[in-house]
Structures are given as C-alpha cells and as structure tokens.
mmCIF file with all atom_site columns, C-alpha atoms in Angstrom:
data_model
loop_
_atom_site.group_PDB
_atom_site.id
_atom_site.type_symbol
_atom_site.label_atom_id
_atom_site.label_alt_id
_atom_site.label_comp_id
_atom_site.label_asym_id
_atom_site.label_entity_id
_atom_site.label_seq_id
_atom_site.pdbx_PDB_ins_code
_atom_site.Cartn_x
_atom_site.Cartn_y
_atom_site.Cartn_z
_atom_site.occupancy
_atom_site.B_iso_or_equiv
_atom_site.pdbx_formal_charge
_atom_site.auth_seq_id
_atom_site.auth_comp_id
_atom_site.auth_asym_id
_atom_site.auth_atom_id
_atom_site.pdbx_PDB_model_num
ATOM 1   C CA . UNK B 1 1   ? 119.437 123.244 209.105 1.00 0.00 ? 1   UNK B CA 1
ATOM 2   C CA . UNK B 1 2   ? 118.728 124.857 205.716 1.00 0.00 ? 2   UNK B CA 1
ATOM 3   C CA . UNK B 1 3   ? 121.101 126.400 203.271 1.00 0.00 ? 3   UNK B CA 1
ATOM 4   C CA . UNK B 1 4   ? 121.971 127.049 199.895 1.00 0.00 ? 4   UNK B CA 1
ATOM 5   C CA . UNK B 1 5   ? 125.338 124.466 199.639 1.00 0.00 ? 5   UNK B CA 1
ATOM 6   C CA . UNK B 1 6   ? 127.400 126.968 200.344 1.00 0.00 ? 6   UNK B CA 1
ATOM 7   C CA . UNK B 1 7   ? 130.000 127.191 203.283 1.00 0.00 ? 7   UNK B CA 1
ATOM 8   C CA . UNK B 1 8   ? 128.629 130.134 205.092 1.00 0.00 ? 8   UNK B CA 1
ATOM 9   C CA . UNK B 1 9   ? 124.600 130.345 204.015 1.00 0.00 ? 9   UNK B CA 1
ATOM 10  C CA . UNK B 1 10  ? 123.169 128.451 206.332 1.00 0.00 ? 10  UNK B CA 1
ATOM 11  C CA . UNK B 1 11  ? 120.107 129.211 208.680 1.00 0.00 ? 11  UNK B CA 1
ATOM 12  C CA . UNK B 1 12  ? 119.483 126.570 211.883 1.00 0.00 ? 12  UNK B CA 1
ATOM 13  C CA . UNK B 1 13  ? 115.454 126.428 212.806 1.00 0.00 ? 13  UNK B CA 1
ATOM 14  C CA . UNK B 1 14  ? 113.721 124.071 215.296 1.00 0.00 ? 14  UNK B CA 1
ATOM 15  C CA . UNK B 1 15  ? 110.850 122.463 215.033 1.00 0.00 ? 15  UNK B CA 1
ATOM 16  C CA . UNK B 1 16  ? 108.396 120.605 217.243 1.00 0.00 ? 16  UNK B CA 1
ATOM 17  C CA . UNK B 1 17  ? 106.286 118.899 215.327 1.00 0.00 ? 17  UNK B CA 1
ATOM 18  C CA . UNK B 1 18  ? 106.896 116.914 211.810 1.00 0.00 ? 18  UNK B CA 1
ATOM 19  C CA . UNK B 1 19  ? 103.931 114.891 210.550 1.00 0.00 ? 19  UNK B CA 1
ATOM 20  C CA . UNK B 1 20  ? 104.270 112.975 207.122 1.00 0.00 ? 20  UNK B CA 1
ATOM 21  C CA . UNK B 1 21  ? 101.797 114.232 204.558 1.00 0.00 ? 21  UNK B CA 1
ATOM 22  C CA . UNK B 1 22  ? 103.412 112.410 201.491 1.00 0.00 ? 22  UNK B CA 1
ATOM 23  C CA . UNK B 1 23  ? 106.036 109.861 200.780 1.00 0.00 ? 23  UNK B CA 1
ATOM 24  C CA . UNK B 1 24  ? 109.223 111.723 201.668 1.00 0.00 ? 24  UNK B CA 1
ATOM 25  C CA . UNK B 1 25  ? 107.426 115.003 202.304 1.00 0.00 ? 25  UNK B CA 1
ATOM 26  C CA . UNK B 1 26  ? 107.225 116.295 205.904 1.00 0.00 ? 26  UNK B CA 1
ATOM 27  C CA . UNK B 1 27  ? 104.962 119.277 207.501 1.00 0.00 ? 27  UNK B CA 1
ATOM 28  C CA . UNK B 1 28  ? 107.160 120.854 209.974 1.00 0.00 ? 28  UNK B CA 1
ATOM 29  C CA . UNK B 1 29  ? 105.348 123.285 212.890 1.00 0.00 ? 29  UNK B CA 1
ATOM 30  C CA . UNK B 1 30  ? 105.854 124.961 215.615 1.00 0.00 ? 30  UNK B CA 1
ATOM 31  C CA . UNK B 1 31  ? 109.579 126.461 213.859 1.00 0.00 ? 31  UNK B CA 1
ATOM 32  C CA . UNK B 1 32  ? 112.021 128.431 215.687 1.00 0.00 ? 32  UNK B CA 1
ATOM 33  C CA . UNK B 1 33  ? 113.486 130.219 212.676 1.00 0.00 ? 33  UNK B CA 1
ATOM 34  C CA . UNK B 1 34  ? 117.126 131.950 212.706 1.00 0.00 ? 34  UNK B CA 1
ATOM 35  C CA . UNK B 1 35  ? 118.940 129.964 215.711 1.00 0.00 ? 35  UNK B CA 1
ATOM 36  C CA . UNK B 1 36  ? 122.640 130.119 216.745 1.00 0.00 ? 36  UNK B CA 1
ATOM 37  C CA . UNK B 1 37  ? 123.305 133.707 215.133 1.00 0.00 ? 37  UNK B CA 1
ATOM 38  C CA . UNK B 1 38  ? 121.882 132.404 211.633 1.00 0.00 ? 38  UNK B CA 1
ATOM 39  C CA . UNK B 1 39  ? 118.752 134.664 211.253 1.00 0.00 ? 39  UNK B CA 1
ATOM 40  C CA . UNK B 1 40  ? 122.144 137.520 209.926 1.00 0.00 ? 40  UNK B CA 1
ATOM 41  C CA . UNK B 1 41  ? 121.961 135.670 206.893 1.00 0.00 ? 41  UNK B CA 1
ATOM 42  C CA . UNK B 1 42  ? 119.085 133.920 206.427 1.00 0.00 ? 42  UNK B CA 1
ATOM 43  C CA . UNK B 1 43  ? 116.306 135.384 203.308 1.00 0.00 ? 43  UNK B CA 1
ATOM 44  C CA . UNK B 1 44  ? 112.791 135.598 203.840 1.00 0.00 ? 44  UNK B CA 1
ATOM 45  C CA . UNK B 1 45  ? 111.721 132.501 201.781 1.00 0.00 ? 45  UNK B CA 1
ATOM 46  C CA . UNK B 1 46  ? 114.383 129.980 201.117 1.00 0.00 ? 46  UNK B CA 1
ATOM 47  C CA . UNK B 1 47  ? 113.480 128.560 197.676 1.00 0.00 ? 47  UNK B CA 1
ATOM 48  C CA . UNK B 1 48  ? 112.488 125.261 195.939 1.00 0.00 ? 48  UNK B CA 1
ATOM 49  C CA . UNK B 1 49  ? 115.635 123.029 196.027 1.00 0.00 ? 49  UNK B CA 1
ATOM 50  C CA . UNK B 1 50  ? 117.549 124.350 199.137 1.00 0.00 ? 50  UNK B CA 1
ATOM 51  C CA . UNK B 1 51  ? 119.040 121.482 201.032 1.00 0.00 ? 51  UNK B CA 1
ATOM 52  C CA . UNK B 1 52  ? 117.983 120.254 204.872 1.00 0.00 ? 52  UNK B CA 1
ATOM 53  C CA . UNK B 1 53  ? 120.558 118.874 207.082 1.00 0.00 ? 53  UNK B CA 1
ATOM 54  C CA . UNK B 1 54  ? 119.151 116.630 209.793 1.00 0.00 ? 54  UNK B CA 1
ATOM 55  C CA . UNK B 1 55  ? 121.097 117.942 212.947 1.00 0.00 ? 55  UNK B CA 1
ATOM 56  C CA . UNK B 1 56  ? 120.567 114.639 215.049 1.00 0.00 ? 56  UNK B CA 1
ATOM 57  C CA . UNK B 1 57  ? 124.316 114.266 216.156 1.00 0.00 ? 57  UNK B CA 1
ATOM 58  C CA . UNK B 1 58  ? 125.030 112.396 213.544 1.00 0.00 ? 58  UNK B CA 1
ATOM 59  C CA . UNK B 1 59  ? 127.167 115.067 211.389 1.00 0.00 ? 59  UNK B CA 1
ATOM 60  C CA . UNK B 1 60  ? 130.530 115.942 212.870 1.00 0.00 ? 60  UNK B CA 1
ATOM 61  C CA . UNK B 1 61  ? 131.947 119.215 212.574 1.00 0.00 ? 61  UNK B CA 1
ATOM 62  C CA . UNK B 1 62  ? 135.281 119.164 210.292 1.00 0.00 ? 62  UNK B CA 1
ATOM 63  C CA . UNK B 1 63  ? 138.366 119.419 212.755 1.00 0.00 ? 63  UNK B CA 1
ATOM 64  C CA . UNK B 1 64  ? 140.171 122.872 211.196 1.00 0.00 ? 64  UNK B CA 1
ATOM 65  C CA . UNK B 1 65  ? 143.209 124.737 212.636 1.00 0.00 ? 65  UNK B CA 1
ATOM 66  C CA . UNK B 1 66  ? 142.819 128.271 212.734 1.00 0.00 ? 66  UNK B CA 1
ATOM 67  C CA . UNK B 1 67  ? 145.195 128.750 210.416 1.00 0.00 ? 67  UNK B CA 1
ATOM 68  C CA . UNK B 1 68  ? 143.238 126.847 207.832 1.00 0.00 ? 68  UNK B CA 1
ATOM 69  C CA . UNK B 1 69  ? 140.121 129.498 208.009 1.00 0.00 ? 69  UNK B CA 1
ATOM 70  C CA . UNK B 1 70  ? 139.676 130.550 204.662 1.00 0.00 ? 70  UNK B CA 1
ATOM 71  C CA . UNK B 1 71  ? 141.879 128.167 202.721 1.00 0.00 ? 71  UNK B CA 1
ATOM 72  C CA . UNK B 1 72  ? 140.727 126.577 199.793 1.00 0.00 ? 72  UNK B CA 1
ATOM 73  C CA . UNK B 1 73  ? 141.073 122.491 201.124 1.00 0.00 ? 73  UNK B CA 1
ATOM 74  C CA . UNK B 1 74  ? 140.103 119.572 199.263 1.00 0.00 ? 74  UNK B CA 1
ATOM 75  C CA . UNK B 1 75  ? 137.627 117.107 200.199 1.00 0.00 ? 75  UNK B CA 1
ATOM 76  C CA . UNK B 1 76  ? 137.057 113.481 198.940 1.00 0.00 ? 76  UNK B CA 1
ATOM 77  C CA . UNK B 1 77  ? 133.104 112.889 200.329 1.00 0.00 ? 77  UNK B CA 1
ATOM 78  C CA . UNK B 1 78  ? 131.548 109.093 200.535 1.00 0.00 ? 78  UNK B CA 1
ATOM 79  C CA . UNK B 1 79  ? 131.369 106.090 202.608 1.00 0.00 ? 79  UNK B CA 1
ATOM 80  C CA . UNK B 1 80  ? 133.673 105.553 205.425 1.00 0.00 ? 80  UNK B CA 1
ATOM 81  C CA . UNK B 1 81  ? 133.147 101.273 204.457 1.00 0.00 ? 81  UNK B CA 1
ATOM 82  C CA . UNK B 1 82  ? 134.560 102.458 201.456 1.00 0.00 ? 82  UNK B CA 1
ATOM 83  C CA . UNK B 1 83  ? 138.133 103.422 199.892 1.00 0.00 ? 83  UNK B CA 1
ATOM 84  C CA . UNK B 1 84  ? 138.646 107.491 199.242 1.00 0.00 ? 84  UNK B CA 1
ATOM 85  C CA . UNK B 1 85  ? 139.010 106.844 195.509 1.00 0.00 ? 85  UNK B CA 1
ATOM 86  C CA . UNK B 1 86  ? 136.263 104.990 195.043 1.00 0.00 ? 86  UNK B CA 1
ATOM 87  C CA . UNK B 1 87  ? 134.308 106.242 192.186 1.00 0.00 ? 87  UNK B CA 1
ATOM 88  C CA . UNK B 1 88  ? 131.230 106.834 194.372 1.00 0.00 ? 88  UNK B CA 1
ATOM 89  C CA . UNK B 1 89  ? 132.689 109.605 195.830 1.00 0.00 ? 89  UNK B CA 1
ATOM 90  C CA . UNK B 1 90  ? 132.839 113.427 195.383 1.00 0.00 ? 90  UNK B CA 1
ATOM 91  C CA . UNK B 1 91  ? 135.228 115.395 195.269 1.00 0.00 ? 91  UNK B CA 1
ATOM 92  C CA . UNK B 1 92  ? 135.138 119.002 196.284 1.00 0.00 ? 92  UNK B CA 1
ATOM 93  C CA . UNK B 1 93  ? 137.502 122.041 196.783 1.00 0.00 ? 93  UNK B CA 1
ATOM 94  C CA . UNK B 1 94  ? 136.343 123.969 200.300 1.00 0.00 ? 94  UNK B CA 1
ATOM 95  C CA . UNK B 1 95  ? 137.660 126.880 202.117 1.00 0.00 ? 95  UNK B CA 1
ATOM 96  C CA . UNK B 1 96  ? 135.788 127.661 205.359 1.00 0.00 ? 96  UNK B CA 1
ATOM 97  C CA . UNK B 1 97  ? 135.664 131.096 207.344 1.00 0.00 ? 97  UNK B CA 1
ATOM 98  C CA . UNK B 1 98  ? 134.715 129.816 211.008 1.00 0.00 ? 98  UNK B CA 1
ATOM 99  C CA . UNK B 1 99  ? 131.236 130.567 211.134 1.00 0.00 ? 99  UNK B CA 1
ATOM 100 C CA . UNK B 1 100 ? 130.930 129.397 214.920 1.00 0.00 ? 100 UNK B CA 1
ATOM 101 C CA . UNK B 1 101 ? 133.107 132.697 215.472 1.00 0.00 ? 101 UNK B CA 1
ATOM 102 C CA . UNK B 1 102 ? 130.975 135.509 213.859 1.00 0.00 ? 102 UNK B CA 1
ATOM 103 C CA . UNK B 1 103 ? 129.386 137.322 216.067 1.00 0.00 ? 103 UNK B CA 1
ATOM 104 C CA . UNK B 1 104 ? 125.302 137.937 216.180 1.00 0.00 ? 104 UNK B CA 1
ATOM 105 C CA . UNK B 1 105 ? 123.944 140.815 214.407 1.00 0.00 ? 105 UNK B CA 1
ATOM 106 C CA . UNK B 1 106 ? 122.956 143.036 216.673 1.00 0.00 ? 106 UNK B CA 1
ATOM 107 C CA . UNK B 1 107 ? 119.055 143.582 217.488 1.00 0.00 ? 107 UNK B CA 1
ATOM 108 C CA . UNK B 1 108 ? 116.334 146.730 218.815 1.00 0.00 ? 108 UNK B CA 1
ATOM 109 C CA . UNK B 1 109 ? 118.468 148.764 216.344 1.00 0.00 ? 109 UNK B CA 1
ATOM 110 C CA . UNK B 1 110 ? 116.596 152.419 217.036 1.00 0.00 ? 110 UNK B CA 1
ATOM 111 C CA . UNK B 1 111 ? 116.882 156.118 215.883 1.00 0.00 ? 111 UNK B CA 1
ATOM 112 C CA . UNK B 1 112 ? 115.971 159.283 217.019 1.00 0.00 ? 112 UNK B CA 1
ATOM 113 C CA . UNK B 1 113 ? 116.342 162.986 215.951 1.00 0.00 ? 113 UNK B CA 1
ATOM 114 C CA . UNK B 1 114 ? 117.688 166.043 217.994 1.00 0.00 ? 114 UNK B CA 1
ATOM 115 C CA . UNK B 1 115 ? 116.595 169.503 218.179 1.00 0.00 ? 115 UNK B CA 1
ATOM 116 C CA . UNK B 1 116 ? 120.105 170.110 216.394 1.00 0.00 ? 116 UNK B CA 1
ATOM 117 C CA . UNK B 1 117 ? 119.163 167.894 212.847 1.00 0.00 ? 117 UNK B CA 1
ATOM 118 C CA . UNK B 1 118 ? 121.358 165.260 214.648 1.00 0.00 ? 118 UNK B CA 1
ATOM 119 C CA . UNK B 1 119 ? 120.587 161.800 213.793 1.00 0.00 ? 119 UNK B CA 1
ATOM 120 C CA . UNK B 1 120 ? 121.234 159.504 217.063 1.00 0.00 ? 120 UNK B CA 1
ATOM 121 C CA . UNK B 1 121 ? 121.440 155.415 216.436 1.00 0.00 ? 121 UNK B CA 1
ATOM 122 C CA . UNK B 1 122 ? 121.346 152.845 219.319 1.00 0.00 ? 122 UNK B CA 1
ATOM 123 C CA . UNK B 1 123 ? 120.814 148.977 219.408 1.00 0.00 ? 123 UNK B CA 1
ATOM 124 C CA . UNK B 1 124 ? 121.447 146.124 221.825 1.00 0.00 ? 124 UNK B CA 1
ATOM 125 C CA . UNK B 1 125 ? 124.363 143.470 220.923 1.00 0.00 ? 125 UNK B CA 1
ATOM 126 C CA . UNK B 1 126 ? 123.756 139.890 221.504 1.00 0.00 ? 126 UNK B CA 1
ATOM 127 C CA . UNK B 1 127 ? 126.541 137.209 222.217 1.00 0.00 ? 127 UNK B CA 1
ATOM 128 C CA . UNK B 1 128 ? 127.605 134.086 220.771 1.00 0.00 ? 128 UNK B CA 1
ATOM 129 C CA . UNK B 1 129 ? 128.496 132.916 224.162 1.00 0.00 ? 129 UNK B CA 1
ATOM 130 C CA . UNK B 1 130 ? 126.634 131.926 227.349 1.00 0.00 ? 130 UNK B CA 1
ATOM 131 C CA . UNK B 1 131 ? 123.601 134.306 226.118 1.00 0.00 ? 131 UNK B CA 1
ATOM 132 C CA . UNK B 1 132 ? 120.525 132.246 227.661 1.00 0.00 ? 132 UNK B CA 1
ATOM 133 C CA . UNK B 1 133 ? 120.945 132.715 231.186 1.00 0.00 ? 133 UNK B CA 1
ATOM 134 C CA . UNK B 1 134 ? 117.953 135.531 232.741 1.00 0.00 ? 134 UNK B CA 1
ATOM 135 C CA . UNK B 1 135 ? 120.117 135.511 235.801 1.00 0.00 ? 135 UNK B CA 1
ATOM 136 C CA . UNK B 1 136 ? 123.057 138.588 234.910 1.00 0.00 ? 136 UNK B CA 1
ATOM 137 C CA . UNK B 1 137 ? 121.957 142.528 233.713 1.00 0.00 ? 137 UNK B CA 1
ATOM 138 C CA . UNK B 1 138 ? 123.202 141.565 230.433 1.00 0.00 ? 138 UNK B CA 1
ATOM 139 C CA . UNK B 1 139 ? 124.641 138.570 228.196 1.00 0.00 ? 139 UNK B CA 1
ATOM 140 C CA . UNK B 1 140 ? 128.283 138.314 228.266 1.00 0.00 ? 140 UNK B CA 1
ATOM 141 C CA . UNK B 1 141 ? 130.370 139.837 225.770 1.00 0.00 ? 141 UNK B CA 1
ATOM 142 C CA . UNK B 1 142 ? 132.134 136.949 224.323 1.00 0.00 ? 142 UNK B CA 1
ATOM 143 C CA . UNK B 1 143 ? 135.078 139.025 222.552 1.00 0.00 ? 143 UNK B CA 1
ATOM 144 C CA . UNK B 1 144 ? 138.296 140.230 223.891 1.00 0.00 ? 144 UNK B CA 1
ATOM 145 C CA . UNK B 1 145 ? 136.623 144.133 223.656 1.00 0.00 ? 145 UNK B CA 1
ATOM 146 C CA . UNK B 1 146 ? 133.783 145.539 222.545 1.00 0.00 ? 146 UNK B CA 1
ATOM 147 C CA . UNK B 1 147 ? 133.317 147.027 219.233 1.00 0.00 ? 147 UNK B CA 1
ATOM 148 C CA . UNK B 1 148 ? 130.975 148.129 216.755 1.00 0.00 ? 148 UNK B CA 1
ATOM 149 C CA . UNK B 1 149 ? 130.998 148.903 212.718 1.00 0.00 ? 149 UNK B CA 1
ATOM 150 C CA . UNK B 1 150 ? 128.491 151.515 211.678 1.00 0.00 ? 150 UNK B CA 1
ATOM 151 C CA . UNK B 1 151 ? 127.649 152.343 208.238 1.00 0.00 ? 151 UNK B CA 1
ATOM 152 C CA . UNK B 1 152 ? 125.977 155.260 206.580 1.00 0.00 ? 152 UNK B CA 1
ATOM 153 C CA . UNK B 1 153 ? 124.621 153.921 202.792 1.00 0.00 ? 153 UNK B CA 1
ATOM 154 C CA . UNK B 1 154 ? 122.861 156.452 200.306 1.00 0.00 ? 154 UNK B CA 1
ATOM 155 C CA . UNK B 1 155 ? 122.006 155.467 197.030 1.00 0.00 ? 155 UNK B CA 1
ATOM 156 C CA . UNK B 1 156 ? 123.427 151.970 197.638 1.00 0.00 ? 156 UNK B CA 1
ATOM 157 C CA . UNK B 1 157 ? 126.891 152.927 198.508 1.00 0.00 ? 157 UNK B CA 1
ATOM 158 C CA . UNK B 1 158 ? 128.826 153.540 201.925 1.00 0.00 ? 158 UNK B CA 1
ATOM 159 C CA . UNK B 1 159 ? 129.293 156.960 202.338 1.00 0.00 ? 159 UNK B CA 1
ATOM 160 C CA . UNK B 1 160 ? 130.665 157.089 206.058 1.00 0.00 ? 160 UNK B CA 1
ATOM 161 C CA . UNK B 1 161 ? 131.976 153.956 207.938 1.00 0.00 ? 161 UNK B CA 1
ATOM 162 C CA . UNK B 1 162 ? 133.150 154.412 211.742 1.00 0.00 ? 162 UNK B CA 1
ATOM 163 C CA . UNK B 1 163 ? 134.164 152.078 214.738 1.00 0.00 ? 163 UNK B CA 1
ATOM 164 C CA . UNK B 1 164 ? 132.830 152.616 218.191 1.00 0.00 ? 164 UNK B CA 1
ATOM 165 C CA . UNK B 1 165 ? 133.468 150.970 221.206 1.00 0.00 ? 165 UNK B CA 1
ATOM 166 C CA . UNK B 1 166 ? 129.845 151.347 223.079 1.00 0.00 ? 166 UNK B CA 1
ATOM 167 C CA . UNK B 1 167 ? 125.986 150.300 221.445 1.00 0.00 ? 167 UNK B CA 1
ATOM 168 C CA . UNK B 1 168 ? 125.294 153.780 219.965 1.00 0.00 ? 168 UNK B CA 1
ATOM 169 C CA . UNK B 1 169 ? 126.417 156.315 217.640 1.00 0.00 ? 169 UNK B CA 1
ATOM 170 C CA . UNK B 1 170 ? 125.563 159.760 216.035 1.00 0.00 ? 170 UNK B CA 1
ATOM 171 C CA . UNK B 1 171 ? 125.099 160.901 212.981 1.00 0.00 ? 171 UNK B CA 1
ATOM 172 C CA . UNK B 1 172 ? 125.953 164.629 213.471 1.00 0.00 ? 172 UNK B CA 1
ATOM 173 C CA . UNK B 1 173 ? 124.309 167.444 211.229 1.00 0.00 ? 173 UNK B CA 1
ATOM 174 C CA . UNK B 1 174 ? 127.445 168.830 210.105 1.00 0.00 ? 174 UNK B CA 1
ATOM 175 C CA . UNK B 1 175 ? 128.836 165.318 209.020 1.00 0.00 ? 175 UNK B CA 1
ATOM 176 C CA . UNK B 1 176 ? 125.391 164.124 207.288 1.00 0.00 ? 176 UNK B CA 1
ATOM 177 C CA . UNK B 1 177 ? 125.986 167.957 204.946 1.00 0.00 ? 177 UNK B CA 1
ATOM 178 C CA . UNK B 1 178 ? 129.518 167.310 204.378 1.00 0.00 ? 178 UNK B CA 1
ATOM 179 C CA . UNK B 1 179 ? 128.826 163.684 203.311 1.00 0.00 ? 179 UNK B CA 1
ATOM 180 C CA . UNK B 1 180 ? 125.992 165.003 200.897 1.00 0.00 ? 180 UNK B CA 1
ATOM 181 C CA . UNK B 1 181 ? 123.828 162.888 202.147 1.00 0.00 ? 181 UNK B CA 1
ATOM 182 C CA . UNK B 1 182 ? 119.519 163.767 201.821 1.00 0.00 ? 182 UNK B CA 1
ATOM 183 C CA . UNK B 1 183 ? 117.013 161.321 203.208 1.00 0.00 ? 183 UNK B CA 1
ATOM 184 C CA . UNK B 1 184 ? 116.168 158.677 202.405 1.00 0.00 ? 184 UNK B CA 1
ATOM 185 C CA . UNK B 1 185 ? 119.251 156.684 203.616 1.00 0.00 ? 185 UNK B CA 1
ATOM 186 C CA . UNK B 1 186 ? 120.585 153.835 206.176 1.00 0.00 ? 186 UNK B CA 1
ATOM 187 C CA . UNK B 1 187 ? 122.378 152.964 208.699 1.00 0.00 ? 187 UNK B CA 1
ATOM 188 C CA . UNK B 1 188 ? 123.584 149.445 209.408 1.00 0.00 ? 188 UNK B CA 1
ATOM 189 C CA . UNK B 1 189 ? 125.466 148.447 212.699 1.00 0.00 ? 189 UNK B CA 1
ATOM 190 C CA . UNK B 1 190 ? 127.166 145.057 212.666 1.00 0.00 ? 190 UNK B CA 1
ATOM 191 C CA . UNK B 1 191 ? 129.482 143.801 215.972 1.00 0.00 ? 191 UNK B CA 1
ATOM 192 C CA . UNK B 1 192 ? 133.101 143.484 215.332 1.00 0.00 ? 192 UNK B CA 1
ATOM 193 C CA . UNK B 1 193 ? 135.050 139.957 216.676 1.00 0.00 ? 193 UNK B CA 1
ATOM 194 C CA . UNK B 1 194 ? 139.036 140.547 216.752 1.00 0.00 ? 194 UNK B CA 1
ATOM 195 C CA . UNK B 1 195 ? 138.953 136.564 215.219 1.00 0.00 ? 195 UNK B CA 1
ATOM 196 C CA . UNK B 1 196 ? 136.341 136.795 212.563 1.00 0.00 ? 196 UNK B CA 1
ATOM 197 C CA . UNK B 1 197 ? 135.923 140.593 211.649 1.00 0.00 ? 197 UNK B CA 1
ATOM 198 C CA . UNK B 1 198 ? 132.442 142.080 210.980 1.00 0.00 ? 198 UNK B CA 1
ATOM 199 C CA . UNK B 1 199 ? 129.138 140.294 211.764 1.00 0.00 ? 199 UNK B CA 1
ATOM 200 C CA . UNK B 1 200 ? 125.897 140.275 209.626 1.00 0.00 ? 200 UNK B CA 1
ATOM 201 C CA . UNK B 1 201 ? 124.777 143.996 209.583 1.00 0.00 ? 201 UNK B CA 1
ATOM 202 C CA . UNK B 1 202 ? 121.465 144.999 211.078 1.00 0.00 ? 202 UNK B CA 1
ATOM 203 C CA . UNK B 1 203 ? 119.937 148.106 209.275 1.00 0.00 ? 203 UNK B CA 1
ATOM 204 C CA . UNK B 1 204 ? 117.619 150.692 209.798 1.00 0.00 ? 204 UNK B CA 1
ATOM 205 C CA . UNK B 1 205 ? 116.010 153.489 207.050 1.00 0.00 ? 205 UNK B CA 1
ATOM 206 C CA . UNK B 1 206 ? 116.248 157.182 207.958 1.00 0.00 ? 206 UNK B CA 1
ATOM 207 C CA . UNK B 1 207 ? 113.483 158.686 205.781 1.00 0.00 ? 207 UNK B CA 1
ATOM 208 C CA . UNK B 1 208 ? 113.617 162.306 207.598 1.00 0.00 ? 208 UNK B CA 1
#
C-alpha cells in the first residue's frame, strides 16, 4: 500500500515479484495497480517520498464505532513493550471517514449523441462487496438501493448535478442551452452509498 500520510489517500497494488537491487531498495514487477476501490484516488505517478505499508497481516485495522467516522481522535503511536508516554512516541490528532465503505468509482463510462443534440451518458457500477465471482449476470449491489450522482462541469465548475437511480443519464438539448453550457465540457458519474455519501467520480469529456 502506497499513500501520501493522509487518512483517505491511499492506493493498494500487488506485486509478484520483488528482487533487491540495492541495500534497502526493491524492484517490484508484475503490479496490480488500484486494488480494493483505490485506483478512485490514486495519481498517475506517486512521487519521491510517498510512504509503503507492507500489508503482510501484521497491521491491524483501528477498531472505530460508526459514530466516531469523521471525528478528530487522538493517537499516542510506539511500542506496545513500551509505556504510552514514553518519549519515543508520537502523538497525532486523526479523524477517519470509513474508507472500507466508499463505494468504487464506477467504470466503461460512455457517451453518445442523438439525432435531437441530446447528449446520452452510460457506465457500469462496480461493488465493494462479493464482486469476483464470474458465476451471477452482474456483481451484487452492496448498498441498501441503487443510486448515482452525475455532474455536468464547464469551465471548472458544476453547472448541473442530478441523482438517478439506474447506470445512465441524459443530458437533454434544452437543459445543456438553459445551463449555457458550449463544448468542451464533462460529465462525471460517481455511485452514491446511504453510509458514506459519494464515491470517487469517474469522468468523461464531451468535446461536440
């Protein structure tokens, strides 16, 4: 795992291979980039200094009540031989959102124009939950319902922002004119959990 410090940047990646090439310097290949969900917020390149996380079993996720998510908690980090004032350890104010809740962004995120100037968006979701099996016609939904948030963004702001309950949307003439909006512009789709909110949004440029 790979992240910035942070409580919520962080992408998980396998690898198969890791071969030393230098005193404390590893080649890793054969990567799996952007497990568990974490490709929504991963960057391209994550640069010099970003910190690796070994996920061998030995971390332990923290134990936090739902009613915790997103308060501001302090933490006193160091050696469990040791006593939690003990200079040697850090101290450090935390409030976490419950990553292992958002949902995927969704993926295959397509558009198409109608003979009417309509703009028509569709995509496929993906689940949190159970998602590996081949065996069903899709991947479970893992939410209570299904829902969607779709944005329209021109010039960097969100100019139209609806909910829908199915995997495709459209952007009607009539309300593209009355927004004022002119190509180029995006839409971005992002799934909706009833316990988290909004997932990372997956976008796609209109240029026409």
């Amino acid at each position: 795992m790979i992240g910035d410090g942070s409580s919520d940047t962080w992408e998980v990646f396998q690898f198969a291979n890791a071969d030393l090439v230098a005193p404390d310097e590893y080649d890793l290949s054969l990567r799996l980039r952007g497990q568990a969900g974490s490709d929504g917020v991963m960057p391209d390149v994550w640069p010099t200094g970003s910190l690796i996380v070994l996920l061998n079993g030995a971390p332990q996720q923290i134990d936090l009540a739902s009613s915790l998510r997103g308060v501001a908690q302090n933490y006193r980090i160091g050696s469990a031989a040791r006593s939690y004032d003990d200079p040697s350890y850090v101290h450090l104010v935390e409030a976490f959102s419950g990553i292992g809740l958002r949902p995927y962004s969704p993926c295959h995120l397509v558009a198409s124009a109608t003979d009417a100037g309509d703009v028509r968006v569709a995509w496929v979701r993906r689940t949190r939950v159970d998602g590996d099996s081949w065996d069903g016609l899709d991947v479970p939904l893992g939410e209570s319902s299904e829902a969607h948030q779709v944005r329209v963004v021109a010039d960097s702001a969100v100019v139209r922002e609806v909910t829908v309950a199915t995997p495709s949307w459209t952007y009607s003439a009539a309300d593209r004119l009355g927004d004022g909006v002119a190509a180029p512009f995006r839409i971005e789709v992002a799934q909706i959990s009833d316990r988290f909110g909004a997932g990372p949004y997956t976008g796609i440029d209109i240029n026409g």
